[in-house]
Coordinates of C-alpha atoms in Angstrom, one line a residue:
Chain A
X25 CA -98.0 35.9 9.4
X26 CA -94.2 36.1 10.5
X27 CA -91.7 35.9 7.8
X28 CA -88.3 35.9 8.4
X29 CA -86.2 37.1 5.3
X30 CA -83.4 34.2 4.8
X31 CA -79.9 35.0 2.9
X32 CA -79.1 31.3 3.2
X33 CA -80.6 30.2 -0.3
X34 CA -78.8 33.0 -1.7
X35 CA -75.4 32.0 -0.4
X36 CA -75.7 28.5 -1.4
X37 CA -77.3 28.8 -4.7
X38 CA -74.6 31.6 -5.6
X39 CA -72.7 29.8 -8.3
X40 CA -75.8 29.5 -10.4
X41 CA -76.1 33.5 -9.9
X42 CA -72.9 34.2 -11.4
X43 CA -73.5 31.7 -14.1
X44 CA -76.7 34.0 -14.7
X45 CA -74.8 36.8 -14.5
X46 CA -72.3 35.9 -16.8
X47 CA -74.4 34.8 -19.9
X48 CA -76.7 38.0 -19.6
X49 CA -73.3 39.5 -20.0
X50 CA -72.5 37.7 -23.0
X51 CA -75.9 37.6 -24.8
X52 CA -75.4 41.7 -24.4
X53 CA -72.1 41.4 -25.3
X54 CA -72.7 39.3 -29.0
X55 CA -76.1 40.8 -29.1
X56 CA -74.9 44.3 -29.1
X57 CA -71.7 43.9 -31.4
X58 CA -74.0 42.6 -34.0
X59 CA -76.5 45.5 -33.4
X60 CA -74.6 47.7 -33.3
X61 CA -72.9 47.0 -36.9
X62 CA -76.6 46.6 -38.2
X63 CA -76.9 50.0 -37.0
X64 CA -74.1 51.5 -38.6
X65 CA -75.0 49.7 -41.9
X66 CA -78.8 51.2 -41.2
X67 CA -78.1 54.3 -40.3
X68 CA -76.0 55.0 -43.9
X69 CA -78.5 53.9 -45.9
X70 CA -81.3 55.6 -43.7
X71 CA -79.2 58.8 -43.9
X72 CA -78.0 58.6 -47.6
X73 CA -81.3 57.0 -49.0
X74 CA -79.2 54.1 -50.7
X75 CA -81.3 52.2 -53.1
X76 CA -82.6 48.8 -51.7
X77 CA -81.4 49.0 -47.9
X78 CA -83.4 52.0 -47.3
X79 CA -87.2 50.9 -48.2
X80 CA -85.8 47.2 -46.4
X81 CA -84.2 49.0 -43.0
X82 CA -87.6 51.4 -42.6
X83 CA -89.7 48.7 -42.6
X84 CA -87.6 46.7 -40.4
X85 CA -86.6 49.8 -38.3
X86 CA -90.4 50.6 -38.0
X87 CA -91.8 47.3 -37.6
X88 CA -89.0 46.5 -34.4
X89 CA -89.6 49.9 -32.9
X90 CA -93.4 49.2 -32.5
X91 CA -93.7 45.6 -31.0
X92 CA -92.6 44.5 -27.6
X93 CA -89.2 42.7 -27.5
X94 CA -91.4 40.0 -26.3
X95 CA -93.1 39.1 -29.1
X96 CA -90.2 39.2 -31.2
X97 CA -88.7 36.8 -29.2
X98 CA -91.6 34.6 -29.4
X99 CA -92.3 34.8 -32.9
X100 CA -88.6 34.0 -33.6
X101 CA -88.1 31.1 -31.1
X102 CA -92.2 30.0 -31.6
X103 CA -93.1 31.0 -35.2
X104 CA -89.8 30.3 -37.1
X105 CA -90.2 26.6 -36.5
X106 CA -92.9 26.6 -38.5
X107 CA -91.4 27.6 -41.5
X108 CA -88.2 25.5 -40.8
X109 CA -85.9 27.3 -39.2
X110 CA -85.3 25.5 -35.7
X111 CA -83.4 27.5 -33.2
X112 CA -82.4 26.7 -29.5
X113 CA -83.4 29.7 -27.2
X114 CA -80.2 30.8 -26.6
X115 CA -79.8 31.7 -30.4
X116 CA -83.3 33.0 -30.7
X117 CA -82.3 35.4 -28.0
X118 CA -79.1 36.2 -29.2
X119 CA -81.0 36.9 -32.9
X120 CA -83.9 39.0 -31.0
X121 CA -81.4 41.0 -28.8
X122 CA -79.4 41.9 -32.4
X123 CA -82.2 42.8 -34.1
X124 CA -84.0 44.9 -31.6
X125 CA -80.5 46.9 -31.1
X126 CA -80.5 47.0 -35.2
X127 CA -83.3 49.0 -35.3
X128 CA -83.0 51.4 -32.2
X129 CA -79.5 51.5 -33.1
X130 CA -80.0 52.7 -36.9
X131 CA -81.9 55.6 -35.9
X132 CA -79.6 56.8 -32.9
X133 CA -76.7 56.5 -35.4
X134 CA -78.8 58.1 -38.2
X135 CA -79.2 61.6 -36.2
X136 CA -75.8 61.3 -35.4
X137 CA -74.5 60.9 -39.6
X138 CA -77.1 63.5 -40.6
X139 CA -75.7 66.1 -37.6
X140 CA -72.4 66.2 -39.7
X141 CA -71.7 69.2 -41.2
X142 CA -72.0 69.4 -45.4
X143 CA -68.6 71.1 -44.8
X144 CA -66.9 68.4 -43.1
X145 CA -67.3 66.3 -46.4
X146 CA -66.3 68.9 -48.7
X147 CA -62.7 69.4 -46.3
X148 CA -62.1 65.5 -46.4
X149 CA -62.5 66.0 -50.6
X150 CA -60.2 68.6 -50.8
X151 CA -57.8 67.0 -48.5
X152 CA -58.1 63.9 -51.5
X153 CA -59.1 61.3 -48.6
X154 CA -60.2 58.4 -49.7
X155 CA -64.2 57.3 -49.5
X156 CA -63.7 55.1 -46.9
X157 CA -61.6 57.3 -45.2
X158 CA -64.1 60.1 -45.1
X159 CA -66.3 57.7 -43.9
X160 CA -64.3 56.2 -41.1
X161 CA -62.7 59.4 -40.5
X162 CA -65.1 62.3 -41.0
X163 CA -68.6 60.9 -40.3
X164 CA -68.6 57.5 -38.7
X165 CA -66.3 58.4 -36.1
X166 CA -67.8 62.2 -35.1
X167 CA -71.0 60.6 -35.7
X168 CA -70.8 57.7 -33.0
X169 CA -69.1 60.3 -30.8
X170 CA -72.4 62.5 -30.5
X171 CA -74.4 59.6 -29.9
X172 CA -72.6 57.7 -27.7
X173 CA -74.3 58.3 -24.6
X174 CA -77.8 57.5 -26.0
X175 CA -76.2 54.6 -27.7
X176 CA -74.7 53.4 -24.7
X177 CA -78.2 54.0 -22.8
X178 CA -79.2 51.7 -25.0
X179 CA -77.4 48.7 -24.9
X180 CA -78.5 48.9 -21.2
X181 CA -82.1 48.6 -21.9
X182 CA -81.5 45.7 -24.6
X183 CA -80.2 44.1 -21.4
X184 CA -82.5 44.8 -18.9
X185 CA -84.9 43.2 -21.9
X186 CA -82.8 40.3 -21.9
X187 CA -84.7 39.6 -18.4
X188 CA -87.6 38.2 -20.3
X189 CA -85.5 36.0 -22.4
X190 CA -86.1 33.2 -19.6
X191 CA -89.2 32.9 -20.9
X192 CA -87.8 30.6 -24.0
X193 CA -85.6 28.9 -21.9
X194 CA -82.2 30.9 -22.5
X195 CA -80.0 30.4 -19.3
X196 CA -79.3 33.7 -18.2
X197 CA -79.5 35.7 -14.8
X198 CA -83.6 35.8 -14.5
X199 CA -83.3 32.1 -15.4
X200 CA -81.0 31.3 -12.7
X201 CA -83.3 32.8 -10.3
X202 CA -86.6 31.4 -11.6
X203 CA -84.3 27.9 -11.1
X204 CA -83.3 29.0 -7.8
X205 CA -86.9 30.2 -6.6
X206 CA -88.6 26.9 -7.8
X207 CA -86.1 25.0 -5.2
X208 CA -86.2 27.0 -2.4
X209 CA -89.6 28.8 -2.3
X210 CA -87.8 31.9 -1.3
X211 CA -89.4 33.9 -4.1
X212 CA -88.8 37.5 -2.6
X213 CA -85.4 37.4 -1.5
X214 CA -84.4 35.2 -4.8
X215 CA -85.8 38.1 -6.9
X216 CA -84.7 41.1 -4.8
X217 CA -80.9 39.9 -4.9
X218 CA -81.0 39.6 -8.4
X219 CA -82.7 42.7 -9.1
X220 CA -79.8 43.4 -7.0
X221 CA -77.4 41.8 -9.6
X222 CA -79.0 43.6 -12.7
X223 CA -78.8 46.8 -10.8
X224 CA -74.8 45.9 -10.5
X225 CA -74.5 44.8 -14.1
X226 CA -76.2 47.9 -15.2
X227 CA -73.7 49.7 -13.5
X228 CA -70.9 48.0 -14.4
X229 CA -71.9 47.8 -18.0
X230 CA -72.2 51.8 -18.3
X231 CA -68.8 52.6 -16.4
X232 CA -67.3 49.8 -19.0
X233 CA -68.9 52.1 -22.5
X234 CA -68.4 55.2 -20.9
X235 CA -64.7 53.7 -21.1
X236 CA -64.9 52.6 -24.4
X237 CA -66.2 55.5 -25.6
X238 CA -63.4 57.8 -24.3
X239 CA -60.3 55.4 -24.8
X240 CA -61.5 55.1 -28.9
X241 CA -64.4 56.9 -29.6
X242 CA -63.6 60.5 -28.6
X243 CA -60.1 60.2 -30.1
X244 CA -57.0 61.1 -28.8
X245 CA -56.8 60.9 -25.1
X246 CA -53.4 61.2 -23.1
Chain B
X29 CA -109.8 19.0 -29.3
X30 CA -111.5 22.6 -30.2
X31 CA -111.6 23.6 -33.5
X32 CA -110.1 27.3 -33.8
X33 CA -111.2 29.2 -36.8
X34 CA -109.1 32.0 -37.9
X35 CA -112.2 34.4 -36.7
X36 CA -111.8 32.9 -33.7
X37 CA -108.3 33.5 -33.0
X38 CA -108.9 36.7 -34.2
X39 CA -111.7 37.3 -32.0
X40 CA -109.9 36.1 -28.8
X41 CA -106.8 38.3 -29.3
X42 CA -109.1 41.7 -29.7
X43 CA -110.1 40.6 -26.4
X44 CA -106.5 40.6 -25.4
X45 CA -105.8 43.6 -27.0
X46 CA -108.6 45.8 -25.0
X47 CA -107.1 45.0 -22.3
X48 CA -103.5 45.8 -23.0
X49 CA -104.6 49.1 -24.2
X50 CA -106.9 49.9 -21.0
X51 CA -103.9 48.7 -19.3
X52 CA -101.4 51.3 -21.0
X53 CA -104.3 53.9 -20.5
X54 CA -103.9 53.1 -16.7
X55 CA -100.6 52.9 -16.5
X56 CA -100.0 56.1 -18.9
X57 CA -101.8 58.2 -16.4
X58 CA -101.5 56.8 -13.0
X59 CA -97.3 57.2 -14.1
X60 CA -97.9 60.4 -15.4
X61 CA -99.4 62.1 -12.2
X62 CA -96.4 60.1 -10.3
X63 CA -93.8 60.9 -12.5
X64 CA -95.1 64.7 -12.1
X65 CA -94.4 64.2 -8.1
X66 CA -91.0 62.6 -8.6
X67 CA -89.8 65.4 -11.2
X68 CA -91.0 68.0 -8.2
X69 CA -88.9 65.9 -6.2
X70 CA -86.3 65.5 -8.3
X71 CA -85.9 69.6 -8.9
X72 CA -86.1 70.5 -5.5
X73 CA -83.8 72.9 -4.3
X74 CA -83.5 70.5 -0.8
X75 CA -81.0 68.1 -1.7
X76 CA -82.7 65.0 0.1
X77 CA -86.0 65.3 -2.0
X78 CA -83.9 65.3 -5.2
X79 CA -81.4 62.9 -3.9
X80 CA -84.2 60.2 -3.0
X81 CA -86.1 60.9 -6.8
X82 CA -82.9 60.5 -8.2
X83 CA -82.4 56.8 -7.1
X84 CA -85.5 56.3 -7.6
X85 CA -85.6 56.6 -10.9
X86 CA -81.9 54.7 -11.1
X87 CA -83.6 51.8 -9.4
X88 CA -86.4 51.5 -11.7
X89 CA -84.6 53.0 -15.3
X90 CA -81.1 50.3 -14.1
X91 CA -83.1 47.0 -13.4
X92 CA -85.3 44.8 -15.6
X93 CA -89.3 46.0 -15.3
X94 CA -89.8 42.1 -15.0
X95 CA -88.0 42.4 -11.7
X96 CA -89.9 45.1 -11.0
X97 CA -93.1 43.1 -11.4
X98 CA -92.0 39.8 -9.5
X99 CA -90.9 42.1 -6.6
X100 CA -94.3 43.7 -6.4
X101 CA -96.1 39.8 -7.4
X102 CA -94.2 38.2 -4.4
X103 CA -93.4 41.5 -1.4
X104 CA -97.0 42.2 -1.3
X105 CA -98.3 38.4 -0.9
X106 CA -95.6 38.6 2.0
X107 CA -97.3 41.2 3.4
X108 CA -100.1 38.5 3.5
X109 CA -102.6 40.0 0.9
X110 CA -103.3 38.2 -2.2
X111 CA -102.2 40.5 -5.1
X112 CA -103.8 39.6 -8.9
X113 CA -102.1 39.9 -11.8
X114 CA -103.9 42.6 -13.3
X115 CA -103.3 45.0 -9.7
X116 CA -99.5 43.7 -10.0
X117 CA -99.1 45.0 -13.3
X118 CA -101.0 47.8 -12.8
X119 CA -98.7 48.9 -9.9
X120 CA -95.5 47.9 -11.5
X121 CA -95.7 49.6 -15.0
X122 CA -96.9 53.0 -13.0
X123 CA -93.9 53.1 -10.9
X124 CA -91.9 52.2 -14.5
X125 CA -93.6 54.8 -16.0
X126 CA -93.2 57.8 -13.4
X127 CA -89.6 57.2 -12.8
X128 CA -88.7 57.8 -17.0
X129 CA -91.8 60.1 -17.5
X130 CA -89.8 62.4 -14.1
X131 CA -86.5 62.0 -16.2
X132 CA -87.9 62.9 -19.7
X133 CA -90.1 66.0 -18.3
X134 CA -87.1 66.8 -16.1
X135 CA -84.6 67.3 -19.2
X136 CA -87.5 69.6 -20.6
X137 CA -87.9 71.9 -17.7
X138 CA -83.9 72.0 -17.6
X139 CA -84.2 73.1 -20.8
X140 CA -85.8 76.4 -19.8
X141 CA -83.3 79.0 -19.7
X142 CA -82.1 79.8 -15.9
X143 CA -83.3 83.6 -15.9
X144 CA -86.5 82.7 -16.3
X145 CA -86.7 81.0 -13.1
X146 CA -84.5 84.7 -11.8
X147 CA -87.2 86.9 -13.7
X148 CA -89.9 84.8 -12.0
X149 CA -88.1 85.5 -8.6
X150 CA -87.8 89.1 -9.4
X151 CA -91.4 89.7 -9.7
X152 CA -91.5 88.0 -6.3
X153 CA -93.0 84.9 -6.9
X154 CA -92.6 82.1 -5.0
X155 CA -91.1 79.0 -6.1
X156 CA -94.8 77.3 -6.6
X157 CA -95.7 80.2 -8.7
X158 CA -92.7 80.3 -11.0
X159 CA -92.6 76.7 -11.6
X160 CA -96.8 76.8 -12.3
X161 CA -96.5 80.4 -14.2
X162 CA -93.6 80.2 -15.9
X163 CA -91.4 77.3 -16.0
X164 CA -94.2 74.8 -16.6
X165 CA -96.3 76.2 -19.9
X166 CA -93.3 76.4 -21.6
X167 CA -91.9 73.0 -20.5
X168 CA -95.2 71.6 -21.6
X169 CA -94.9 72.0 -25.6
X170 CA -91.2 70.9 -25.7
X171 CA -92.4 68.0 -23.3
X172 CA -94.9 66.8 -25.9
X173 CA -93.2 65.0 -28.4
X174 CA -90.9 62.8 -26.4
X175 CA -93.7 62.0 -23.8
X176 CA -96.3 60.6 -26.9
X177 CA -93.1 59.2 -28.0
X178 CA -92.7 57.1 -24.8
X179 CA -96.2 56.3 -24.4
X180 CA -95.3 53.1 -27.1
X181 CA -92.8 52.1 -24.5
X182 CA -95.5 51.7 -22.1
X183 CA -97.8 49.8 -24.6
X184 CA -94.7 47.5 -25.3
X185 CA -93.9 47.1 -21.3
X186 CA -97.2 46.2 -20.8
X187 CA -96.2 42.9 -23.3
X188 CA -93.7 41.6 -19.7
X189 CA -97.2 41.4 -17.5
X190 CA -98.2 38.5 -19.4
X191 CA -95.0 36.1 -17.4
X192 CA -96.6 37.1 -14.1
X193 CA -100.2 36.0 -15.7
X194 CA -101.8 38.9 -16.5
X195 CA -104.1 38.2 -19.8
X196 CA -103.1 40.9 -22.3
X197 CA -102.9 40.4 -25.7
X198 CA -99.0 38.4 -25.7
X199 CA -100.7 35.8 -22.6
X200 CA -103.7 35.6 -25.3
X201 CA -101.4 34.5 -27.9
X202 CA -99.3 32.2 -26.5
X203 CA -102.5 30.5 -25.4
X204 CA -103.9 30.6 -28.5
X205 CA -100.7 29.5 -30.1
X206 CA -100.0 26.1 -27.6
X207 CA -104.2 25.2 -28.4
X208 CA -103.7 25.9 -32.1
X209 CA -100.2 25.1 -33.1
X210 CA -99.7 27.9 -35.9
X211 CA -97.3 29.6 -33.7
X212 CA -96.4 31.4 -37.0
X213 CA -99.4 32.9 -37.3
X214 CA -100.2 33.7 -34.4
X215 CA -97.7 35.9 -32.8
X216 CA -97.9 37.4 -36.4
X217 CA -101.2 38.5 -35.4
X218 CA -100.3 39.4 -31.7
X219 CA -97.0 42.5 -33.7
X220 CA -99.6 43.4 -36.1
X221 CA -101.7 44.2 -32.9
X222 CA -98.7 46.1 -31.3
X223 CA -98.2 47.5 -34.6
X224 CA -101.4 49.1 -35.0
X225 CA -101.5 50.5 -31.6
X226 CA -97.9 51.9 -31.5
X227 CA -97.1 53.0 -35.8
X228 CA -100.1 55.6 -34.8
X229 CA -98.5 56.5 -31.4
X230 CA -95.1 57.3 -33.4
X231 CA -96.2 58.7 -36.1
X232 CA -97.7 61.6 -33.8
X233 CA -95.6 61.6 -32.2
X234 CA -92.6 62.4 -35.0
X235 CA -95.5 64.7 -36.4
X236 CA -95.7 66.8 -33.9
X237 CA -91.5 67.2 -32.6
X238 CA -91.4 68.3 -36.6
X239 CA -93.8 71.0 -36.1
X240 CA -92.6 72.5 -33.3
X241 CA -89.2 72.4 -34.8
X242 CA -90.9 74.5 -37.6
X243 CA -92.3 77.0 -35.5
X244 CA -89.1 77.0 -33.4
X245 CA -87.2 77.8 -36.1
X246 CA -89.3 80.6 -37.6

């Protein structure tokens, strides 16, 4: 068999790519902001054994870590129905990609509260700062600064996960190309370029942390 | 319309189940005897070796593993040959495996101090022989942890082989699910299955990383 690889449906199908593109982007984008603040809320009560959020975010941090985004997805977008709660899959993902950052999120943020020195507190006391100073100030900030790499590795892979959310008919960048493939019939070259684009975004996305993380993160930069 | 007792659903997704744990077994081993030629690769003093394990694992850590799997799924039945689900995913989460297993075991032999490689060399081993004699026993127990560790990220990969078809416990479920409609309960069923593979997997995981921080620490 002779097979003739063909950029054609690529070029004239790549609008829809971008569109992909774009919401992957943004379903990163929302669905890591949220996590991310979950995280930070987790990772205090994980670290300082608060009353009720710390029984609630190990169970939850536990029960994420050890099932497949997949299923999460599903049970959300599938199961939730069920007990009245309709959502289209474009909030289902948006949910699942939050909550599945929560969890990963809390205990990457958790080493980096508990690898704050004892000392560090007692200086912010004596220095009569404020508690949520000495939060802001003297853990969260040193904290997310230690874990920021790992954290950042992270969002990537919530991404990457985002591939599957296709499957419950969110529009993003695998979406566009299962769209594309099923007009064309150019399955390989449809799924190389966007493995292609996800390779890009990937890319893109950790230059763009990195970034973040050393304009407002590490502090002070000239 | 079939009649599904709660047995039976139960019944059909341990069927499922054995099958997404003998495909983590494969894919556990087949990527750990890869990932242990990419990490050779990847620490090899000849810069093309570790140049060309170093995008490999970029490729496969930077793009989805579903990708991965429809790449695989459609570049082989170009090829001609008729690929199945289960070879596909098979194939795919190997390669997904060896390329983070090679980083992971990677950080662990860096890890080693440098003159121990040097002490190696002065006793005039080769290369072969200080990797195998020295470098690698000690790599081994810090490698431990974080390898069980990402074994439940293989068991939860294997969860993305059920969009290309391949009938693991997820595929089972959303079967099950459309015939029955008790979506609810059913994927239920499918994370407590997850659950009770992976908690285990974790847990020894955590067990172990605390007692060689113990005995690391003595």
């Amino acid at each position: 068999m002779s097979y003739q690889f063909s950029i054609e449906p690529i070029i004239s199908n790549w609008e829809v790519f971008v569109e992909g593109a774009l919401m992957t982007l943004l379903l990163t984008g929302l669905g890591s902001a949220i996590g991310i603040a979950a995280g930070i809320l987790g990772a205090v009560s994980r670290a300082w054994k608060l009353r009720v959020l710390y029984p609630v975010y190990t169970v939850y941090v536990e029960c994420i870590r050890n099932t497949p985004f997949l299923v999460q997805l599903y049970f959300i977008f599938f199961g939730l129905p069920a007990m009245g709660v309709k959502l289209s899959g474009w909030e289902a993902s948006f949910l699942a990609m939050a909550l599945n950052l929560g969890a990963y999120s809390t205990e990457i943020i958790r080493a980096g509260v508990m690898s704050v020195p004892r000392g560090q507190l007692e200086a912010a006391e004596s220095l009569a700062l404020s508690r949520w100073q000495t939060f802001r100030f003297v853990i969260l900030r040193p904290a997310l600064k230690n874990v920021w790499p790992a954290l950042c590795s992270q969002v990537i892979i919530v991404m990457l996960g985002s591939a599957v959310c296709s499957q419950v008919a969110a529009q993003e960048l695998t979406y566009a190309a299962n769209l594309i493939q099923s007009r064309t019939f150019r399955a390989f070259e449809i799924y190389a370029f966007s493995t292609l684009m996800y390779l890009l975004l990937a890319l893109a996305v950790r230059k763009f942390l990195h970034e973040i993380g050393r304009r407002y993160i590490d502090g002070r930069t000239a | 319309m079939i009649e599904f007792s709660l047995w039976d659903i139960i019944r059909h997704l341990l069927v499922g189940g054995a099958w997404t744990v003998a495909l983590s077994l494969i894919a556990f081993i087949s990527g750990g005897i890869v990932g242990l030629m990419v990490l050779i690769a990847r620490i090899s003093p000849r810069p093309l070796f570790a140049r060309l394990a170093k995008a490999y694992i970029e490729f496969f850590q930077d793009t989805p593993l579903l990708m991965q799997l429809f790449l695989i799924f459609f570049g082989i039945g170009l090829l001609g040959v008729d690929i199945s689900p289960l070879l596909t995913a098979a194939l795919g989460l190997t390669l997904f495996t060896s390329a983070y297993l090679a980083e992971i075991w990677r950080g662990c032999v860096e890890s080693i101090a440098h003159g121990q490689w040097e002490a190696g060399e002065s006793l005039a081993l080769s290369r072969w022989q200080q990797m195998r004699f020295v470098i690698l026993p000690q790599a081994v127990r810090i490698a431990i942890p974080p390898t069980v560790g990402f074994s439940v990220q293989v068991v939860k990969g294997t969860a993305v082989t059920s969009i290309i078809g391949f009938m693991e416990i997820t595929k089972t479920g959303s079967m099950i699910s459309n015939a029955t409609f008790r979506p609810l309960l059913v994927y239920g069923l499918v994370a407590v299955g997850y659950f009770i593979i992976c908690f285990p997997l974790s847990a020894l995981a955590r067990q172990i990383e605390r007692r060689l921080h113990a005995a690391c620490s003595r």
